[in-house]
């Protein structure tokens, strides 16, 4: 699973393909769909200060965040730490559920 930072003439994005990830089974077990929209919701919940500075263009099969390089670099590090860790993803989902957060996946 690879997260990609893209530079399109000074406009930056962070993308990764949804599906086939180590955390997918844990996500599905909680009743969520492990798609790009889910991951967008996870970012909005887990890192709200960072998410508010980003624009999102996720799709079912892909997560996409657009913003300044420094924010996307921070996001890449944060997401890499949880994307292959089903236990961490379950913990974030549980905290989101307790707070009433809607993943909109």
Coordinates of C-alpha atoms in Angstrom, one line a residue:
X1 CA 0.0 0.0 0.0
X2 CA 1.5 3.2 -1.1
X3 CA 0.5 6.8 -0.4
X4 CA 1.4 9.1 -3.2
X5 CA 2.3 12.8 -3.0
X6 CA 1.7 14.5 -6.3
X7 CA 3.0 17.9 -7.5
X8 CA 1.0 19.3 -10.4
X9 CA 2.7 22.6 -11.1
X10 CA 2.8 23.6 -7.5
X11 CA -0.6 22.2 -6.5
X12 CA -0.2 19.2 -4.2
X13 CA -2.3 16.2 -3.5
X14 CA -2.0 13.0 -1.5
X15 CA -3.7 9.9 -2.8
X16 CA -4.0 6.2 -2.2
X17 CA -6.1 3.4 -3.6
X18 CA -8.9 2.2 -1.2
X19 CA -9.5 -1.5 -1.0
X20 CA -7.0 -4.3 -0.5
X21 CA -5.6 -2.6 2.7
X22 CA -4.7 -4.4 5.9
X23 CA -7.4 -2.5 7.8
X24 CA -10.2 -3.4 5.4
X25 CA -11.6 -6.4 7.4
X26 CA -11.6 -4.4 10.6
X27 CA -13.4 -1.5 8.9
X28 CA -16.0 -3.8 7.4
X29 CA -16.5 -5.6 10.7
X30 CA -17.7 -2.3 12.2
X31 CA -20.3 -1.9 9.4
X32 CA -18.3 0.7 7.4
X33 CA -17.3 0.5 3.7
X34 CA -13.5 0.6 3.4
X35 CA -13.5 3.1 0.5
X36 CA -12.1 6.6 -0.2
X37 CA -15.0 8.3 1.5
X38 CA -14.4 6.3 4.7
X39 CA -10.8 7.3 4.8
X40 CA -11.7 10.9 4.2
X41 CA -14.0 10.7 7.2
X42 CA -11.3 9.1 9.3
X43 CA -9.0 11.9 8.5
X44 CA -11.6 14.5 9.3
X45 CA -12.3 12.8 12.7
X46 CA -8.7 11.8 13.7
X47 CA -6.9 15.0 12.6
X48 CA -9.6 17.8 12.4
X49 CA -7.1 20.6 12.6
X50 CA -5.2 19.3 9.6
X51 CA -8.4 18.3 7.7
X52 CA -9.9 21.8 7.9
X53 CA -6.9 23.1 5.9
X54 CA -7.3 20.5 3.2
X55 CA -9.7 20.0 0.3
X56 CA -10.9 16.5 -0.5
X57 CA -11.7 14.8 -3.8
X58 CA -12.1 11.2 -2.7
X59 CA -14.0 8.6 -4.7
X60 CA -15.1 5.1 -3.8
X61 CA -11.8 3.5 -5.0
X62 CA -9.4 6.3 -4.0
X63 CA -8.7 8.7 -1.2
X64 CA -7.5 12.2 -2.3
X65 CA -6.6 15.3 -0.3
X66 CA -5.4 18.5 -1.8
X67 CA -3.5 21.2 0.0
X68 CA -0.1 22.7 0.8
X69 CA 2.9 20.3 0.8
X70 CA 3.7 20.7 4.5
X71 CA 0.1 19.7 5.5
X72 CA 0.0 16.8 3.1
X73 CA 3.4 15.5 4.3
X74 CA 2.1 15.6 7.9
X75 CA -1.1 13.8 6.8
X76 CA 0.9 11.2 4.9
X77 CA 2.9 10.3 8.1
X78 CA -0.3 10.2 10.2
X79 CA -2.2 8.0 7.7
X80 CA 0.7 5.7 7.2
X81 CA 0.8 5.0 10.9
X82 CA -2.8 3.7 11.0
X83 CA -3.6 2.4 7.5
X84 CA -1.9 -0.9 8.0
X85 CA -2.9 -1.2 11.7
X86 CA -6.4 -2.7 12.1
X87 CA -6.4 -2.2 15.8
X88 CA -5.6 1.5 15.5
X89 CA -8.4 1.9 12.9
X90 CA -10.9 0.1 15.2
X91 CA -9.9 2.4 18.0
X92 CA -10.5 5.5 15.9
X93 CA -13.9 4.1 14.7
X94 CA -14.9 3.4 18.3
X95 CA -13.9 6.9 19.4
X96 CA -15.8 8.4 16.5
X97 CA -18.9 6.3 17.3
X98 CA -18.9 7.5 20.9
X99 CA -18.7 11.1 19.8
X100 CA -21.5 10.7 17.2
X101 CA -19.3 11.3 14.2
X102 CA -20.7 10.2 10.8
X103 CA -18.2 8.8 8.4
X104 CA -20.6 9.2 5.4
X105 CA -19.1 6.2 3.7

